[in-house]
Amino acid sequence: MSRSAHPAGPRHADVMAEGHYTAPADDLNALDEKVWSRTVTRDEHGALTVGGIEVSRLAEEFGTPAYFLDEADFRARCRAWSDAFGPGADVFYAGKAFLSRAVVRWLKEEGLNLDVCSGGELTTALDAGMPAERIAFHGNNKTVEEIERAVSAGVGRIVLDSFQEIVRVAHIARRLGRRQPVQIRVTVGVEAHTHEFIATAHEDQKFGIALAGGQAAEAVRRALTLDGLELIGIHSHIGSQIFDMAGFEVSARRVVQLLAEVRDEHGVELPEIDLGGGLGIAYTSEDDPREPHEIAKSLGDIVTRECEAAGLATPRISVEPGRAIVGPTAFTLYEVGTIKPLEGLRTYVSVDGGMSDNIRTALYDAEYSVTLASRTSDAEPMLVRVVGKHCESGDIVVKDAFLPSDLAPGDLIAVPATGAYCRSMASNYNHALRPPVIAVRDGRARVVVRRETEEDLLRLDVG
Ligand code: LLP
């Protein structure tokens, strides 16, 4: 469709005058390596490629919408995290970001551990061959059945989240004739600078046991007296999509203080601390994430310093990055459907997915970027809102972005950095079929999670 058929909406100058938007990139076809996985590039015809395969070929074979996961990049990020933390620390990938059997096998091969937070994640991990001792089991309301399965499987640690759970896990472990390694999750009382729904270290929320008022110290007291439990350490997770290391530093300091108190009161030096996940990634060119080696150095230094000051041996550190490993490794490919220019406002570009494959924009006001993927274009930038096909006006995938003004139905567009919390939070709203996840590596693409079918929907509907 010609550009004249699509008035471009506000011109760049008007938009900038309003002061609400970032300027469009000088070249809309350029790929910012911060937001794209490492093997994504454009071929000589300008089409986006991943793992050496052009997106139009991928769309033809696998359909759209679909998530394309760059296996080489995923593995490289696993290695970057484990190299950065070294043999004296443990990296647990947080499976809630995205979990499948293929991912579990890659983690196992790359030497990472795995954090799961439900029976379903535990089943997937064990089924794909993750050794139980490399699994940590989380959750603020684990069921008795989940605890029994985790203990029987022999998971490496259960992270205790409440006073009731301390007793419950101890009881189940004793009944099963086990002594279960556990950590206690504490809330350290820092306000992480992120969206309210994904901040977890302030006191007024459902996770963990507060350091404040001596509650965490009391939890340690109880855990140490129960013979079904082997208390191996303290856990703190302050939130998610955080760039500022200050919150992690305060958290590390407060956790070490608790270790010192435990040593003074009980004569026991707990051997481990887990500082959780939550490291931010770049969704747009505005974001500046830290590299794993910087994160490892800053956390390692603070823990070492605080332990020296307290006269404690440095405990073994573990971390639980989810988003920072898988987030940047995938993009979602959509086909453009209707295009609706609203004069003086913006152009609405509808795609064949939406809030069912990426709820993050609606839920957290998350920002994403987008590029024309099936070709390049030198047309002028137009301000767009990329929206889905659901029956809600909040069904937004990318709130504000620029795409070339010759965009036409049938073009493919790609939204980067959708590896974390997109497929794992996908829904069947409006009876949408959840998209597949396709792993791409060295010129080969294979389905790791298949697309849902209408038969899948009907199979659950037994009425
Ligand atoms: N460890 C614990 C105990 C957690 O609760 C989480 C995330 C992580 C590690 C991993 O955090 P990450 O490194 O991925 O930020 N759905 C939200 C994020 C919720 C995170 C929940 N817990 C989102 O889409 O932003």
Coordinates of C-alpha atoms and ligand atoms in Angstrom, one line a residue:
M1 CA 0.0 0.0 0.0
S2 CA 1.4 3.4 -0.9
R3 CA 2.3 6.0 1.7
S4 CA -0.4 8.4 0.6
A5 CA -3.0 5.7 1.6
H6 CA -1.5 5.8 5.1
P7 CA -1.2 9.4 6.3
A8 CA 1.8 9.1 8.6
G9 CA 0.2 10.7 11.7
P10 CA 2.2 13.3 13.6
R11 CA 5.4 14.3 11.9
H12 CA 8.6 13.8 13.9
A13 CA 8.9 17.5 14.6
D14 CA 5.4 17.8 16.1
V15 CA 6.0 14.7 18.2
M16 CA 9.2 16.0 19.5
A17 CA 7.6 19.4 20.2
E18 CA 5.2 17.6 22.5
G19 CA 8.2 16.3 24.3
H20 CA 6.6 12.9 25.2
Y21 CA 8.5 10.7 22.9
T22 CA 12.1 9.7 22.1
A23 CA 13.2 10.7 18.7
P24 CA 13.0 8.0 16.1
A25 CA 16.4 6.4 15.4
D26 CA 18.2 8.0 12.5
D27 CA 17.9 4.8 10.6
L28 CA 14.7 2.8 11.4
N29 CA 16.3 -0.2 9.8
A30 CA 19.2 -0.3 12.2
L31 CA 19.3 -2.9 14.9
D32 CA 20.4 -1.8 18.3
E33 CA 22.5 -4.8 19.6
K34 CA 21.4 -3.9 23.2
V35 CA 17.8 -5.2 22.5
W36 CA 18.4 -7.9 19.9
S37 CA 19.8 -11.4 20.5
R38 CA 23.3 -11.9 19.2
T39 CA 22.7 -13.7 16.0
V40 CA 20.0 -11.3 14.7
T41 CA 21.1 -9.3 11.7
R42 CA 19.8 -8.2 8.4
D43 CA 20.7 -10.1 5.2
E44 CA 21.7 -8.5 1.9
H45 CA 18.0 -7.9 1.0
G46 CA 17.4 -6.2 4.3
A47 CA 15.3 -9.0 5.9
L48 CA 15.8 -9.7 9.5
T49 CA 17.6 -13.1 10.1
V50 CA 18.2 -15.1 13.3
G51 CA 20.6 -18.0 13.5
G52 CA 21.2 -17.4 9.8
I53 CA 17.5 -17.9 8.8
E54 CA 15.4 -15.2 7.3
V55 CA 12.1 -14.2 9.1
S56 CA 9.9 -14.7 6.0
R57 CA 11.0 -18.3 5.8
L58 CA 10.4 -18.7 9.5
A59 CA 6.9 -17.2 9.2
E60 CA 6.1 -19.5 6.3
E61 CA 7.2 -22.6 8.1
F62 CA 6.0 -21.8 11.6
G63 CA 3.3 -19.1 11.2
T64 CA 2.8 -15.9 13.2
P65 CA 2.7 -14.8 15.9
A66 CA 5.7 -16.8 17.1
Y67 CA 8.6 -16.4 19.5
F68 CA 12.0 -17.1 18.1
L69 CA 14.6 -18.1 20.6
D70 CA 18.3 -17.7 19.8
E71 CA 19.8 -20.8 21.3
A72 CA 23.4 -19.7 20.8
D73 CA 22.7 -16.5 22.6
F74 CA 20.9 -18.3 25.5
R75 CA 23.8 -20.5 26.0
A76 CA 26.3 -17.6 25.8
R77 CA 24.4 -15.7 28.4
C78 CA 24.4 -18.8 30.7
R79 CA 28.1 -19.0 30.3
A80 CA 28.6 -15.3 30.9
W81 CA 26.7 -15.6 34.2
S82 CA 28.5 -18.7 35.4
D83 CA 31.9 -17.4 34.4
A84 CA 31.2 -14.0 36.1
F85 CA 30.3 -15.6 39.4
G86 CA 32.9 -18.4 39.1
P87 CA 33.2 -21.7 40.9
G88 CA 32.7 -20.2 44.4
A89 CA 29.1 -19.2 43.6
D90 CA 25.9 -20.7 42.1
V91 CA 23.7 -19.4 39.3
F92 CA 20.1 -20.5 39.4
Y93 CA 18.1 -19.7 36.3
A94 CA 14.6 -18.5 37.3
G95 CA 12.4 -20.8 35.4
K96 CA 9.3 -18.6 35.7
A97 CA 10.8 -16.3 33.1
F98 CA 10.5 -19.1 30.5
L99 CA 10.7 -22.8 31.0
S100 CA 10.6 -25.7 28.5
R101 CA 12.4 -29.1 28.3
A102 CA 14.8 -27.7 25.8
V103 CA 15.7 -24.8 28.1
V104 CA 16.3 -27.3 31.0
R105 CA 18.7 -29.3 28.8
W106 CA 20.6 -26.2 27.8
L107 CA 20.9 -25.1 31.4
K108 CA 22.1 -28.6 32.5
E109 CA 24.7 -28.6 29.7
E110 CA 25.9 -25.1 30.5
G111 CA 26.3 -26.0 34.2
L112 CA 23.5 -23.8 35.6
N113 CA 21.1 -24.6 38.4
L114 CA 17.3 -24.0 38.3
D115 CA 14.9 -22.2 40.4
V116 CA 11.3 -23.5 40.2
C117 CA 8.2 -22.1 41.9
S118 CA 5.4 -24.6 41.2
G119 CA 4.7 -28.3 40.8
G120 CA 4.5 -27.8 37.0
E121 CA 7.9 -26.2 36.8
L122 CA 9.3 -29.0 39.0
T123 CA 7.8 -31.6 36.8
T124 CA 9.3 -30.0 33.6
A125 CA 12.7 -29.7 35.3
L126 CA 12.8 -33.3 36.4
D127 CA 11.3 -34.6 33.2
A128 CA 14.0 -33.0 31.2
G129 CA 16.7 -34.5 33.4
M130 CA 17.8 -31.6 35.7
P131 CA 19.4 -33.3 38.7
A132 CA 17.2 -32.7 41.7
E133 CA 20.1 -31.4 43.8
R134 CA 20.5 -28.5 41.3
I135 CA 16.9 -27.4 41.8
A136 CA 15.7 -24.7 44.3
F137 CA 12.0 -24.8 45.1
H138 CA 10.3 -21.4 45.8
G139 CA 6.9 -20.0 46.4
N140 CA 4.9 -18.2 49.1
N141 CA 2.2 -20.8 49.3
K142 CA 3.6 -24.2 48.3
T143 CA 1.0 -26.9 48.7
V144 CA 1.6 -29.9 50.9
E145 CA 1.6 -32.0 47.7
E146 CA 4.3 -29.8 46.1
I147 CA 6.4 -29.9 49.2
E148 CA 6.1 -33.7 49.3
R149 CA 7.2 -34.0 45.7
A150 CA 10.1 -31.6 46.1
V151 CA 11.4 -33.4 49.3
S152 CA 10.9 -36.8 47.8
A153 CA 12.7 -35.8 44.6
G154 CA 15.6 -34.6 46.7
V155 CA 15.7 -30.9 45.6
G156 CA 18.8 -29.1 46.6
R157 CA 17.0 -26.5 48.6
I158 CA 13.5 -25.3 49.5
V159 CA 13.2 -21.6 50.2
L160 CA 10.9 -21.2 53.2
D161 CA 8.6 -18.2 53.0
S162 CA 6.5 -18.2 56.2
F163 CA 6.5 -19.5 59.8
Q164 CA 3.8 -22.0 58.9
E165 CA 5.9 -23.3 56.0
I166 CA 8.9 -23.8 58.3
V167 CA 6.9 -26.3 60.4
R168 CA 5.2 -27.8 57.4
V169 CA 8.4 -28.6 55.5
A170 CA 10.1 -29.9 58.6
H171 CA 7.1 -32.2 59.3
I172 CA 7.0 -33.6 55.7
A173 CA 10.7 -34.1 55.6
R174 CA 10.7 -36.0 58.9
R175 CA 7.8 -38.1 57.7
L176 CA 9.7 -38.9 54.5
G177 CA 12.8 -39.7 56.5
R178 CA 14.7 -36.8 55.1
R179 CA 16.7 -33.8 56.4
Q180 CA 15.8 -31.1 53.8
P181 CA 18.3 -28.3 53.0
V182 CA 16.4 -25.0 53.3
Q183 CA 16.9 -21.3 53.1
I184 CA 14.7 -18.7 54.7
R185 CA 13.5 -15.9 52.5
V186 CA 13.7 -12.6 54.2
T187 CA 12.3 -9.2 53.3
V188 CA 15.1 -6.7 53.8
G189 CA 13.0 -3.5 53.7
V190 CA 14.4 -1.8 50.6
E191 CA 12.2 -0.1 48.1
A192 CA 13.4 -1.4 44.7
H193 CA 13.1 1.1 41.9
T194 CA 10.7 -0.8 39.6
H195 CA 7.0 -1.3 39.0
E196 CA 5.1 -1.8 42.2
F197 CA 3.8 -5.2 41.1
I198 CA 7.4 -6.6 40.7
A199 CA 9.0 -5.0 43.8
T200 CA 9.4 -7.6 46.6
A201 CA 11.6 -6.4 49.4
H202 CA 9.5 -3.7 51.0
E203 CA 7.6 -5.0 54.0
D204 CA 4.0 -4.5 52.9
Q205 CA 3.7 -7.5 50.6
K206 CA 3.2 -11.2 50.5
F207 CA 6.7 -12.6 50.2
G208 CA 9.2 -13.6 52.8
I209 CA 9.7 -12.9 56.5
A210 CA 10.7 -9.4 57.6
L211 CA 14.1 -8.7 59.1
A212 CA 12.3 -5.8 60.9
G213 CA 11.1 -6.5 64.4
G214 CA 13.4 -9.6 64.7
Q215 CA 11.0 -11.8 62.7
A216 CA 13.6 -13.3 60.5
A217 CA 15.8 -14.0 63.5
E218 CA 12.9 -15.8 65.1
A219 CA 12.4 -17.8 61.9
V220 CA 16.0 -18.9 62.0
R221 CA 15.6 -19.8 65.7
R222 CA 12.7 -22.1 64.9
A223 CA 14.3 -23.6 61.8
L224 CA 17.4 -24.5 63.7
T225 CA 15.4 -26.5 66.3
L226 CA 13.6 -28.7 63.8
D227 CA 15.4 -31.9 62.9
G228 CA 13.7 -32.3 59.5
L229 CA 15.5 -29.2 58.3
E230 CA 19.1 -28.3 57.5
L231 CA 19.2 -24.6 57.4
I232 CA 21.9 -23.7 54.8
G233 CA 21.3 -20.0 54.4
I234 CA 19.3 -16.8 53.9
H235 CA 17.5 -15.7 50.7
S236 CA 16.5 -12.2 49.6
H237 CA 14.9 -11.2 46.3
I238 CA 14.3 -7.5 46.0
G239 CA 12.3 -7.3 42.8
S240 CA 12.6 -7.4 39.1
Q241 CA 13.8 -5.3 36.1
I242 CA 16.1 -3.3 38.4
F243 CA 19.1 -1.3 37.0
D244 CA 20.4 0.3 40.2
M245 CA 22.8 -1.9 42.2
A246 CA 22.1 0.1 45.4
G247 CA 19.1 -2.0 46.4
F248 CA 21.1 -5.2 46.0
E249 CA 23.9 -3.8 48.1
V250 CA 21.6 -2.8 50.9
S251 CA 20.1 -6.2 50.7
A252 CA 23.4 -8.0 50.8
R253 CA 24.5 -5.9 53.8
R254 CA 21.4 -6.6 55.8
V255 CA 21.5 -10.4 55.0
V256 CA 25.1 -10.5 56.2
Q257 CA 24.1 -8.6 59.4
L258 CA 21.5 -11.4 60.0
L259 CA 24.3 -14.0 59.5
A260 CA 26.4 -12.2 62.1
E261 CA 23.4 -12.2 64.6
V262 CA 22.8 -15.9 64.0
R263 CA 26.5 -16.6 64.6
D264 CA 26.4 -14.6 67.9
E265 CA 23.2 -16.2 69.1
H266 CA 23.6 -19.8 68.0
G267 CA 27.3 -20.2 67.3
V268 CA 26.4 -21.3 63.8
E269 CA 27.8 -19.7 60.6
L270 CA 25.2 -20.3 57.9
P271 CA 27.2 -21.2 54.7
E272 CA 25.1 -19.6 52.0
I273 CA 23.3 -16.4 50.9
D274 CA 21.1 -16.1 47.9
L275 CA 20.6 -12.6 46.6
G276 CA 17.8 -13.5 44.2
G277 CA 17.3 -12.3 40.6
G278 CA 15.9 -9.1 39.2
L279 CA 18.6 -7.6 37.1
G280 CA 17.2 -5.4 34.3
I281 CA 17.5 -5.8 30.6
A282 CA 17.2 -3.4 27.7
Y283 CA 13.8 -3.3 26.2
T284 CA 14.5 -0.1 24.3
S285 CA 17.7 1.8 23.4
E286 CA 17.1 4.0 26.5
D287 CA 17.9 1.1 28.9
D288 CA 21.4 0.5 30.1
P289 CA 21.7 -2.9 31.8
R290 CA 24.8 -4.1 33.7
E291 CA 26.9 -6.9 32.4
P292 CA 27.1 -10.1 34.6
H293 CA 30.8 -9.5 35.5
E294 CA 30.0 -6.0 36.9
I295 CA 27.1 -7.5 38.9
A296 CA 29.2 -10.3 40.2
K297 CA 32.0 -8.0 41.2
S298 CA 29.7 -5.5 42.9
L299 CA 27.8 -8.2 44.9
G300 CA 31.0 -10.2 45.6
D301 CA 32.8 -7.1 46.9
I302 CA 30.0 -6.0 49.2
V303 CA 29.5 -9.5 50.7
T304 CA 33.3 -10.0 51.2
R305 CA 33.6 -6.5 52.8
E306 CA 30.7 -6.9 55.1
C307 CA 31.7 -10.4 56.2
E308 CA 35.2 -9.2 57.0
A309 CA 33.8 -6.4 59.1
A310 CA 31.6 -8.9 60.9
G311 CA 34.4 -11.5 61.3
L312 CA 32.5 -14.0 59.3
A313 CA 33.9 -16.4 56.6
T314 CA 32.5 -15.3 53.3
P315 CA 29.4 -17.5 52.5
R316 CA 28.8 -19.1 49.2
I317 CA 26.7 -16.7 47.1
S318 CA 23.9 -17.6 44.7
V319 CA 21.9 -15.5 42.3
E320 CA 18.7 -16.3 40.4
P321 CA 18.6 -14.3 37.1
G322 CA 15.6 -15.2 34.9
R323 CA 15.0 -12.2 32.6
A324 CA 18.7 -11.3 32.3
I325 CA 19.4 -14.7 30.7
V326 CA 16.3 -15.4 28.6
G327 CA 14.8 -12.0 28.0
P328 CA 17.1 -10.7 25.3
T329 CA 17.4 -14.1 23.5
A330 CA 13.9 -14.0 21.9
F331 CA 11.8 -11.8 19.7
T332 CA 8.1 -12.1 18.7
L333 CA 7.3 -12.0 15.1
Y334 CA 3.9 -10.7 14.1
E335 CA 2.1 -10.1 10.8
V336 CA 0.7 -6.6 10.3
G337 CA -3.1 -6.6 9.8
T338 CA -5.1 -3.4 9.8
I339 CA -3.5 0.0 9.9
K340 CA -5.5 2.8 11.2
P341 CA -4.1 6.4 11.0
L342 CA -5.7 8.7 13.5
E343 CA -5.0 12.2 12.1
G344 CA -3.1 14.3 14.6
L345 CA -2.7 11.4 17.1
R346 CA -0.9 8.3 15.9
T347 CA -1.3 5.3 13.7
Y348 CA -2.7 2.1 15.2
V349 CA -1.0 -0.9 13.7
S350 CA -2.8 -4.1 14.5
V351 CA -1.0 -7.4 14.6
D352 CA -2.1 -11.1 14.8
G353 CA -1.3 -11.5 18.5
G354 CA -1.5 -9.1 21.4
M355 CA -2.0 -9.1 25.1
S356 CA -2.4 -12.9 25.0
D357 CA 1.3 -13.3 24.0
N358 CA 2.6 -10.2 25.8
I359 CA 0.7 -9.0 28.8
R360 CA 3.6 -6.9 30.1
T361 CA 2.6 -3.7 28.4
A362 CA -0.9 -3.8 29.8
L363 CA 0.1 -5.1 33.2
Y364 CA 3.2 -3.1 34.0
D365 CA 3.1 -0.3 31.4
A366 CA 6.3 -2.0 30.0
E367 CA 8.1 -0.4 27.1
Y368 CA 9.1 -2.3 24.0
S369 CA 10.6 -1.5 20.7
V370 CA 9.7 -2.8 17.3
T371 CA 11.1 -3.0 13.8
L372 CA 10.0 -3.8 10.3
A373 CA 11.4 -7.3 9.9
S374 CA 10.5 -8.6 6.4
R375 CA 12.2 -5.8 4.6
T376 CA 13.9 -2.4 5.1
S377 CA 12.3 0.9 4.2
D378 CA 13.6 4.4 3.7
A379 CA 10.1 5.9 4.1
E380 CA 9.7 8.6 6.7
P381 CA 9.1 7.5 10.3
M382 CA 5.5 7.5 11.6
L383 CA 4.5 7.3 15.2
V384 CA 2.7 4.1 15.9
R385 CA 1.0 2.1 18.6
V386 CA 1.3 -1.6 18.0
V387 CA -1.9 -3.2 19.2
G388 CA -3.3 -6.8 19.3
K389 CA -6.5 -8.4 18.1
H390 CA -8.2 -8.7 21.5
C391 CA -11.4 -7.1 22.6
E392 CA -9.9 -4.5 24.8
S393 CA -8.5 -1.1 24.2
G394 CA -5.7 -1.8 26.7
D395 CA -4.5 -4.6 24.3
I396 CA -1.3 -2.8 23.5
V397 CA 2.0 -4.5 22.6
V398 CA 4.2 -1.4 21.9
K399 CA 2.9 1.8 23.2
D400 CA 4.9 4.4 21.3
A401 CA 7.3 3.6 18.5
F402 CA 8.2 4.6 15.1
L403 CA 7.8 2.5 12.0
P404 CA 8.3 3.4 8.3
S405 CA 5.2 5.1 6.9
D406 CA 5.0 2.7 4.0
L407 CA 4.2 -0.1 6.4
A408 CA 1.5 -2.3 4.8
P409 CA -0.7 -5.2 5.8
G410 CA 1.2 -8.4 5.3
D411 CA 4.5 -6.9 6.5
L412 CA 6.2 -8.8 9.3
I413 CA 7.3 -6.8 12.3
A414 CA 9.4 -8.0 15.2
V415 CA 9.4 -7.0 18.9
P416 CA 12.7 -7.8 20.6
A417 CA 13.4 -8.8 24.2
T418 CA 10.3 -11.0 24.6
G419 CA 12.1 -14.1 25.9
A420 CA 11.1 -13.5 29.5
Y421 CA 7.6 -13.4 31.0
C422 CA 5.8 -13.3 27.6
R423 CA 5.2 -17.0 26.7
S424 CA 5.3 -17.9 30.4
M425 CA 2.5 -15.4 31.1
A426 CA 0.6 -16.0 27.8
S427 CA -3.1 -16.6 28.0
N428 CA -6.0 -17.9 26.0
Y429 CA -8.0 -14.7 26.3
N430 CA -10.6 -14.6 23.5
H431 CA -9.7 -18.2 22.9
A432 CA -6.4 -17.1 21.4
L433 CA -4.0 -20.0 20.6
R434 CA -0.8 -19.5 22.5
P435 CA 2.1 -19.1 20.0
P436 CA 4.9 -21.5 19.6
V437 CA 8.5 -21.1 20.7
I438 CA 11.0 -21.9 18.0
A439 CA 14.6 -22.4 18.8
V440 CA 17.0 -21.3 16.1
R441 CA 20.6 -22.2 15.9
D442 CA 23.2 -22.4 13.1
G443 CA 20.7 -22.3 10.2
R444 CA 18.3 -24.7 11.9
A445 CA 15.0 -24.0 13.4
R446 CA 12.9 -26.4 15.5
V447 CA 9.8 -26.1 17.6
V448 CA 10.4 -26.4 21.3
V449 CA 6.9 -25.5 22.4
R450 CA 4.3 -26.0 19.7
R451 CA 1.5 -23.7 18.8
E452 CA -1.8 -24.4 20.6
T453 CA -4.6 -25.7 18.4
E454 CA -8.3 -25.3 18.6
E455 CA -8.4 -29.0 19.5
D456 CA -6.3 -28.1 22.6
L457 CA -8.9 -25.6 23.6
L458 CA -11.8 -28.0 23.0
R459 CA -10.0 -30.9 24.9
L460 CA -10.1 -28.9 28.1
D461 CA -13.7 -27.9 27.6
V462 CA -15.4 -31.1 28.8
G463 CA -18.9 -29.7 29.4
Ligands
LLP1 N1 14.1 -15.3 42.2 C1 12.9 -15.1 42.8 C2 12.6 -15.6 44.1 C3 11.8 -14.5 42.0 O1 10.6 -14.3 42.6 C4 12.1 -14.0 40.7 C5 11.1 -13.3 39.9 C6 13.4 -14.2 40.2 C7 14.3 -14.9 41.0 C8 13.7 -13.9 38.8 O2 13.6 -12.5 38.6 P1 14.2 -11.9 37.2 O3 15.7 -12.1 37.2 O4 13.6 -12.6 36.1 O5 13.8 -10.5 37.2 N2 6.3 -11.0 35.5 C9 7.2 -9.9 35.9 C10 8.3 -10.4 36.7 C11 8.0 -11.1 37.9 C12 9.2 -11.7 38.6 C13 8.8 -12.6 39.7 N3 9.9 -13.2 40.4 C14 7.6 -9.2 34.6 O6 7.1 -9.6 33.6 O7 8.3 -8.2 34.7

